Amino acid sequence: MIAMEPSTSQGELFSAPDVDAARAFFAGKSRAMTDKRMTVSEAVEQFVHDGDYFASGGFGGVRISTAVLHEIVRQHKTGLGLSGHTATHDCQILAAGKSFDRCDIAYVVGLERRGISPNARRYLESGAVRMAEWSNATLGWRYKAAAMGIPFLPARSVLGTDTFRYSAAKEITCPFTGQKLLAIPALFPDVGVVHVHRADAYGNAQIDGISIADYDMSRACKHLIVTTERLVSTEEIRKNPSQTFIPFWLVDAVCEVRYGSYPGNMPYEYYSDEAHIAEWLEVEKDVSTLQAFIDKYIYSTRDFNEYLALCGGEARMQTLRDLEPLQHSEEAR
């Protein structure tokens, strides 16, 4: 929606773009190549705390870390901040657990062509969540500013729109041209998660295909959990070093989770389970049916493997692997 040109924004800044504080934190992190393997349960317990600001990698229903999202709900984490950089099924899961109470929104409630999550919409409209608005570009640039170690990046995007009005960005004047610009504040999440195709025990991680905003996000997060389809040797990683877009020193935990993006899509591995996502959307129409659904699939399961078993296990995953048109062969890996 185009609004009258606003000169100030009304949105709340949920995470301070304090570069010096972030630099001091990162300076204290170990750069040692240590074995970081642990279970998803251990990673969430150790690195996701009530009140933290949380960032989820991937994009929409593609290459998301469903296992960590389930575990956050299973462990009843609350009061989280959420970066909504096209966090669709992510938001759907965390809203079901009422895990967050503030959200930087670019795209969260709609599951693309599948429709709108009734419960996520209900939750955001309930008044339980404080919100600020961004575009996908400006929220992604917040990660980039943090990764660059600067408190903001200048941009011209969203000036003169209601997105700017309800954001926490600031209008500034270019010192060189006098032109009007937008100052996009850096975002340093307390913890983030990225799902990858392969990683070694130290956290060197590789993906196949588009990385979206994860390159910058992984460098902006104070703590980073990597979930991986396959745990491989460091020698295997070093065969294609140019694909290592997350180096070990950024990573705090490595969790091997086969089919970890399910029911989302994992490019070249398996297609999204559209029937199960549709089931999510249907049960969300009523609070009681949603509660029974998450009781069955999250609270009553010990881990992600038990969830997968309830959804059809290896047989179902093979069907989804067959649907992924550009599936890599084992030899190509």
Short mmCIF file of C-alpha atoms in Angstrom, two decimals:
data_model
loop_
_atom_site.label_atom_id
_atom_site.label_comp_id
_atom_site.label_asym_id
_atom_site.label_seq_id
_atom_site.Cartn_x
_atom_site.Cartn_y
_atom_site.Cartn_z
CA MET A 1 0.00 0.00 0.00
CA ILE A 2 1.33 3.44 -0.93
CA ALA A 3 0.88 5.99 1.83
CA MET A 4 1.53 9.70 2.13
CA GLU A 5 5.27 10.21 2.42
CA PRO A 6 6.07 9.56 6.12
CA SER A 7 9.14 11.19 7.64
CA THR A 8 9.32 8.96 10.72
CA SER A 9 8.72 5.28 11.41
CA GLN A 10 6.54 3.90 14.19
CA GLY A 11 7.95 0.37 14.52
CA GLU A 12 9.85 -0.97 17.49
CA LEU A 13 13.49 -2.01 17.25
CA PHE A 14 13.68 -5.42 18.92
CA SER A 15 17.44 -5.92 18.60
CA ALA A 16 19.93 -3.09 19.08
CA PRO A 17 22.40 -2.58 16.18
CA ASP A 18 25.25 -2.18 18.67
CA VAL A 19 28.32 -3.07 16.62
CA ASP A 20 30.80 -2.63 19.46
CA ALA A 21 28.83 -4.95 21.77
CA ALA A 22 28.53 -7.53 18.98
CA ARG A 23 32.24 -7.28 18.21
CA ALA A 24 33.09 -7.82 21.87
CA PHE A 25 30.84 -10.90 21.94
CA PHE A 26 32.32 -12.40 18.76
CA ALA A 27 35.87 -11.71 20.00
CA GLY A 28 35.17 -14.00 22.94
CA LYS A 29 34.06 -16.96 20.81
CA SER A 30 36.53 -19.77 20.34
CA ARG A 31 38.06 -20.25 16.87
CA ALA A 32 39.29 -23.74 17.72
CA MET A 33 38.34 -26.65 15.47
CA THR A 34 36.45 -28.64 18.07
CA ASP A 35 33.92 -31.42 17.60
CA LYS A 36 30.52 -29.69 17.78
CA ARG A 37 28.28 -32.68 17.14
CA MET A 38 25.25 -32.94 19.40
CA THR A 39 21.60 -33.85 19.27
CA VAL A 40 18.97 -31.30 18.34
CA SER A 41 17.62 -31.52 21.88
CA GLU A 42 21.05 -30.69 23.31
CA ALA A 43 21.59 -27.82 20.86
CA VAL A 44 18.25 -26.18 21.64
CA GLU A 45 18.69 -26.64 25.36
CA GLN A 46 22.16 -25.11 25.28
CA PHE A 47 21.77 -22.29 22.78
CA VAL A 48 18.08 -21.25 22.65
CA HIS A 49 16.94 -19.47 25.79
CA ASP A 50 13.65 -17.86 26.75
CA GLY A 51 13.65 -14.27 25.52
CA ASP A 52 16.32 -14.78 22.84
CA TYR A 53 15.99 -13.26 19.39
CA PHE A 54 15.80 -16.18 16.93
CA ALA A 55 16.54 -16.36 13.19
CA SER A 56 15.54 -19.24 10.93
CA GLY A 57 17.37 -19.96 7.69
CA GLY A 58 16.06 -21.13 4.36
CA PHE A 59 13.15 -19.50 2.59
CA GLY A 60 9.47 -20.24 3.04
CA GLY A 61 9.09 -23.99 2.80
CA VAL A 62 12.56 -24.54 1.34
CA ARG A 63 15.61 -25.77 3.27
CA ILE A 64 14.24 -25.01 6.73
CA SER A 65 15.35 -26.67 9.95
CA THR A 66 12.05 -28.20 11.03
CA ALA A 67 13.74 -30.39 13.63
CA VAL A 68 14.98 -27.37 15.60
CA LEU A 69 11.64 -25.56 15.26
CA HIS A 70 9.83 -28.62 16.66
CA GLU A 71 12.33 -28.89 19.49
CA ILE A 72 11.85 -25.26 20.48
CA VAL A 73 8.13 -25.97 20.83
CA ARG A 74 8.76 -29.33 22.54
CA GLN A 75 10.98 -27.66 25.14
CA HIS A 76 8.38 -24.92 25.69
CA LYS A 77 10.74 -22.05 24.88
CA THR A 78 8.90 -18.76 25.24
CA GLY A 79 9.30 -15.02 24.77
CA LEU A 80 11.44 -15.35 21.66
CA GLY A 81 11.91 -12.64 19.10
CA LEU A 82 11.44 -13.94 15.53
CA SER A 83 13.01 -12.71 12.33
CA GLY A 84 10.29 -13.21 9.73
CA HIS A 85 12.41 -13.27 6.58
CA THR A 86 9.93 -15.40 4.65
CA ALA A 87 9.65 -17.68 7.67
CA THR A 88 6.35 -19.34 6.73
CA HIS A 89 6.19 -22.91 8.05
CA ASP A 90 8.70 -21.69 10.65
CA CYS A 91 6.21 -19.12 11.93
CA GLN A 92 3.39 -21.67 11.69
CA ILE A 93 5.23 -24.08 14.00
CA LEU A 94 6.39 -21.45 16.50
CA ALA A 95 2.96 -19.80 16.58
CA ALA A 96 1.41 -23.18 17.43
CA GLY A 97 3.71 -23.32 20.44
CA LYS A 98 3.25 -19.61 21.27
CA SER A 99 7.02 -19.49 21.33
CA PHE A 100 7.55 -15.85 20.28
CA ASP A 101 6.12 -12.56 21.47
CA ARG A 102 7.75 -10.11 19.03
CA CYS A 103 8.38 -10.40 15.31
CA ASP A 104 10.15 -8.49 12.56
CA ILE A 105 7.80 -9.24 9.69
CA ALA A 106 8.65 -9.46 6.03
CA TYR A 107 6.57 -12.54 5.14
CA VAL A 108 5.29 -14.92 7.80
CA VAL A 109 1.60 -15.84 7.76
CA GLY A 110 1.09 -16.84 4.13
CA LEU A 111 2.42 -20.18 2.92
CA GLU A 112 2.78 -18.98 -0.67
CA ARG A 113 0.24 -20.61 -3.01
CA ARG A 114 -0.97 -22.94 -0.25
CA GLY A 115 -2.85 -20.22 1.58
CA ILE A 116 -2.73 -18.42 4.91
CA SER A 117 -2.00 -20.13 8.21
CA PRO A 118 -5.20 -19.61 10.24
CA ASN A 119 -3.44 -20.03 13.58
CA ALA A 120 -0.45 -17.82 12.80
CA ARG A 121 -2.86 -15.11 11.68
CA ARG A 122 -4.95 -15.62 14.81
CA TYR A 123 -1.87 -15.43 17.00
CA LEU A 124 -0.53 -12.25 15.42
CA GLU A 125 -3.96 -10.60 15.58
CA SER A 126 -4.43 -11.56 19.24
CA GLY A 127 -2.25 -8.75 20.56
CA ALA A 128 0.21 -11.24 22.07
CA VAL A 129 2.92 -10.33 19.55
CA ARG A 130 4.65 -6.97 19.08
CA MET A 131 5.43 -6.41 15.41
CA ALA A 132 7.57 -4.30 13.10
CA GLU A 133 7.36 -4.46 9.31
CA TRP A 134 10.10 -4.85 6.71
CA SER A 135 10.43 -6.02 3.14
CA ASN A 136 12.37 -9.20 2.40
CA ALA A 137 15.14 -7.03 0.98
CA THR A 138 15.43 -4.67 3.95
CA LEU A 139 15.30 -7.49 6.50
CA GLY A 140 17.98 -9.33 4.55
CA TRP A 141 20.07 -6.15 4.47
CA ARG A 142 19.83 -5.98 8.25
CA TYR A 143 21.75 -9.28 8.34
CA LYS A 144 24.21 -7.91 5.78
CA ALA A 145 24.91 -4.81 7.87
CA ALA A 146 25.59 -7.02 10.88
CA ALA A 147 27.84 -9.31 8.84
CA MET A 148 29.77 -6.25 7.66
CA GLY A 149 30.15 -4.98 11.23
CA ILE A 150 28.35 -1.67 10.60
CA PRO A 151 25.28 -0.34 12.46
CA PHE A 152 23.19 0.28 9.35
CA LEU A 153 23.11 0.22 5.56
CA PRO A 154 21.65 3.02 3.44
CA ALA A 155 18.92 2.14 0.96
CA ARG A 156 16.11 3.70 -1.06
CA SER A 157 13.75 0.73 -0.84
CA VAL A 158 10.32 1.14 0.86
CA LEU A 159 10.61 4.93 1.31
CA GLY A 160 7.15 6.46 1.03
CA THR A 161 5.29 3.26 1.92
CA ASP A 162 3.41 1.93 4.92
CA THR A 163 6.13 -0.72 5.21
CA PHE A 164 8.52 2.09 6.17
CA ARG A 165 5.91 3.68 8.45
CA TYR A 166 5.61 0.49 10.54
CA SER A 167 9.29 -0.41 10.43
CA ALA A 168 12.03 0.77 12.76
CA ALA A 169 14.16 2.20 9.96
CA LYS A 170 15.15 5.87 9.95
CA GLU A 171 15.09 8.43 7.20
CA ILE A 172 18.49 10.06 6.63
CA THR A 173 20.11 12.48 4.21
CA CYS A 174 23.02 11.39 2.06
CA PRO A 175 26.07 13.50 3.05
CA PHE A 176 27.31 13.47 -0.56
CA THR A 177 24.19 14.18 -2.61
CA GLY A 178 21.65 15.49 -0.12
CA GLN A 179 19.22 12.83 -1.32
CA LYS A 180 16.75 11.13 0.99
CA LEU A 181 17.77 7.60 2.07
CA LEU A 182 16.66 4.95 4.52
CA ALA A 183 18.96 3.71 7.29
CA ILE A 184 18.43 -0.06 7.66
CA PRO A 185 19.64 -1.09 11.16
CA ALA A 186 21.91 -4.09 11.64
CA LEU A 187 20.35 -7.22 13.13
CA PHE A 188 22.39 -9.46 15.45
CA PRO A 189 20.17 -12.46 16.40
CA ASP A 190 21.05 -14.19 19.65
CA VAL A 191 20.75 -17.54 17.90
CA GLY A 192 20.04 -18.79 14.41
CA VAL A 193 19.64 -22.11 12.66
CA VAL A 194 20.55 -23.14 9.11
CA HIS A 195 19.80 -26.48 7.46
CA VAL A 196 22.45 -27.62 4.98
CA HIS A 197 23.17 -30.50 2.65
CA ARG A 198 26.38 -31.57 4.38
CA ALA A 199 28.69 -30.50 7.17
CA ASP A 200 31.65 -31.90 9.05
CA ALA A 201 31.93 -32.34 12.81
CA TYR A 202 33.54 -28.91 13.22
CA GLY A 203 30.76 -27.00 11.48
CA ASN A 204 32.14 -26.44 7.99
CA ALA A 205 28.87 -26.46 6.04
CA GLN A 206 27.91 -26.63 2.39
CA ILE A 207 24.65 -26.27 0.51
CA ASP A 208 23.63 -27.10 -3.04
CA GLY A 209 21.68 -24.35 -4.73
CA ILE A 210 20.68 -20.86 -3.66
CA SER A 211 21.69 -19.70 -0.19
CA ILE A 212 19.09 -16.85 0.03
CA ALA A 213 20.09 -14.65 3.02
CA ASP A 214 21.84 -17.42 4.96
CA TYR A 215 25.37 -16.28 4.10
CA ASP A 216 24.83 -12.99 5.92
CA MET A 217 22.53 -14.43 8.57
CA SER A 218 25.10 -17.00 9.65
CA ARG A 219 27.64 -14.22 10.13
CA ALA A 220 25.21 -12.00 12.01
CA CYS A 221 24.07 -14.57 14.61
CA LYS A 222 25.82 -14.66 17.98
CA HIS A 223 25.19 -18.40 18.18
CA LEU A 224 24.57 -20.66 15.19
CA ILE A 225 23.11 -24.16 15.05
CA VAL A 226 23.69 -26.11 11.84
CA THR A 227 21.48 -29.07 11.03
CA THR A 228 22.65 -31.22 8.16
CA GLU A 229 21.30 -33.92 5.89
CA ARG A 230 24.65 -35.68 6.06
CA LEU A 231 27.63 -35.55 8.35
CA VAL A 232 30.76 -35.97 6.23
CA SER A 233 34.50 -35.92 6.80
CA THR A 234 36.55 -32.73 6.64
CA GLU A 235 38.42 -34.29 3.72
CA GLU A 236 35.12 -34.53 1.84
CA ILE A 237 34.39 -30.86 2.56
CA ARG A 238 37.84 -29.86 1.31
CA LYS A 239 37.23 -31.47 -2.07
CA ASN A 240 34.99 -28.49 -2.91
CA PRO A 241 36.10 -25.66 -0.60
CA SER A 242 34.29 -23.00 -2.64
CA GLN A 243 30.98 -24.52 -1.52
CA THR A 244 31.77 -24.04 2.17
CA PHE A 245 29.64 -20.96 2.74
CA ILE A 246 29.57 -21.42 6.53
CA PRO A 247 33.05 -21.93 8.06
CA PHE A 248 33.51 -23.77 11.34
CA TRP A 249 34.29 -20.72 13.49
CA LEU A 250 30.75 -19.37 13.05
CA VAL A 251 29.12 -22.57 14.29
CA ASP A 252 28.26 -23.63 17.84
CA ALA A 253 26.41 -26.92 17.21
CA VAL A 254 26.23 -29.48 14.41
CA CYS A 255 23.24 -31.84 14.33
CA GLU A 256 22.85 -34.59 11.75
CA VAL A 257 19.16 -34.72 10.84
CA ARG A 258 18.28 -36.73 7.77
CA TYR A 259 15.22 -35.25 6.04
CA GLY A 260 15.54 -32.32 8.44
CA SER A 261 13.64 -29.88 6.21
CA TYR A 262 10.51 -32.07 6.03
CA PRO A 263 7.70 -31.27 5.31
CA GLY A 264 9.51 -28.54 3.42
CA ASN A 265 11.52 -29.00 0.26
CA MET A 266 15.25 -29.78 0.32
CA PRO A 267 16.61 -28.90 -3.13
CA TYR A 268 18.04 -31.90 -5.01
CA GLU A 269 17.04 -34.20 -2.13
CA TYR A 270 13.26 -34.37 -1.62
CA TYR A 271 10.14 -32.45 -2.50
CA SER A 272 7.80 -30.83 0.01
CA ASP A 273 5.01 -32.95 1.48
CA GLU A 274 2.07 -30.90 0.24
CA ALA A 275 -0.48 -33.25 1.82
CA HIS A 276 1.01 -32.84 5.28
CA ILE A 277 1.29 -29.05 4.93
CA ALA A 278 -2.35 -28.99 3.82
CA GLU A 279 -3.20 -31.01 6.93
CA TRP A 280 -1.49 -28.34 9.06
CA LEU A 281 -3.60 -25.62 7.42
CA GLU A 282 -6.81 -27.58 7.89
CA VAL A 283 -6.38 -28.45 11.57
CA GLU A 284 -5.41 -24.86 12.37
CA LYS A 285 -8.93 -23.69 11.61
CA ASP A 286 -9.98 -24.83 15.09
CA VAL A 287 -7.89 -24.38 18.23
CA SER A 288 -8.85 -27.79 19.65
CA THR A 289 -7.94 -29.74 16.52
CA LEU A 290 -4.65 -27.86 16.29
CA GLN A 291 -3.83 -28.73 19.90
CA ALA A 292 -4.51 -32.43 19.28
CA PHE A 293 -2.36 -32.23 16.14
CA ILE A 294 0.71 -30.74 17.84
CA ASP A 295 0.20 -33.04 20.84
CA LYS A 296 0.48 -35.97 18.43
CA TYR A 297 3.30 -34.75 16.20
CA ILE A 298 5.45 -32.66 18.56
CA TYR A 299 4.71 -32.99 22.27
CA SER A 300 4.19 -36.77 22.20
CA THR A 301 7.29 -37.46 20.10
CA ARG A 302 10.77 -37.64 21.58
CA ASP A 303 12.55 -36.32 18.52
CA PHE A 304 12.31 -35.61 14.80
CA ASN A 305 12.76 -39.26 13.84
CA GLU A 306 9.58 -40.19 15.71
CA TYR A 307 7.77 -37.37 13.92
CA LEU A 308 8.98 -38.68 10.55
CA ALA A 309 7.81 -42.18 11.46
CA LEU A 310 4.31 -40.84 12.17
CA CYS A 311 4.33 -39.15 8.76
CA GLY A 312 5.17 -42.33 6.86
CA GLY A 313 8.85 -42.80 7.54
CA GLU A 314 11.32 -43.89 4.90
CA ALA A 315 8.61 -45.00 2.48
CA ARG A 316 7.04 -41.55 2.43
CA MET A 317 10.43 -39.87 2.09
CA GLN A 318 11.30 -42.08 -0.87
CA THR A 319 8.12 -40.92 -2.59
CA LEU A 320 9.14 -37.31 -1.99
CA ARG A 321 12.67 -38.02 -3.21
CA ASP A 322 11.20 -39.37 -6.42
CA LEU A 323 9.25 -36.14 -6.84
CA GLU A 324 12.32 -33.93 -6.60
CA PRO A 325 13.20 -33.53 -10.31
CA LEU A 326 16.87 -32.55 -10.00
CA GLN A 327 17.84 -35.07 -7.39
CA HIS A 328 21.59 -35.61 -7.17
CA SER A 329 22.96 -39.11 -7.41
CA GLU A 330 25.07 -40.48 -4.59
CA GLU A 331 28.01 -40.63 -7.01
CA ALA A 332 27.69 -36.91 -7.82
CA ARG A 333 28.07 -36.06 -4.15
#
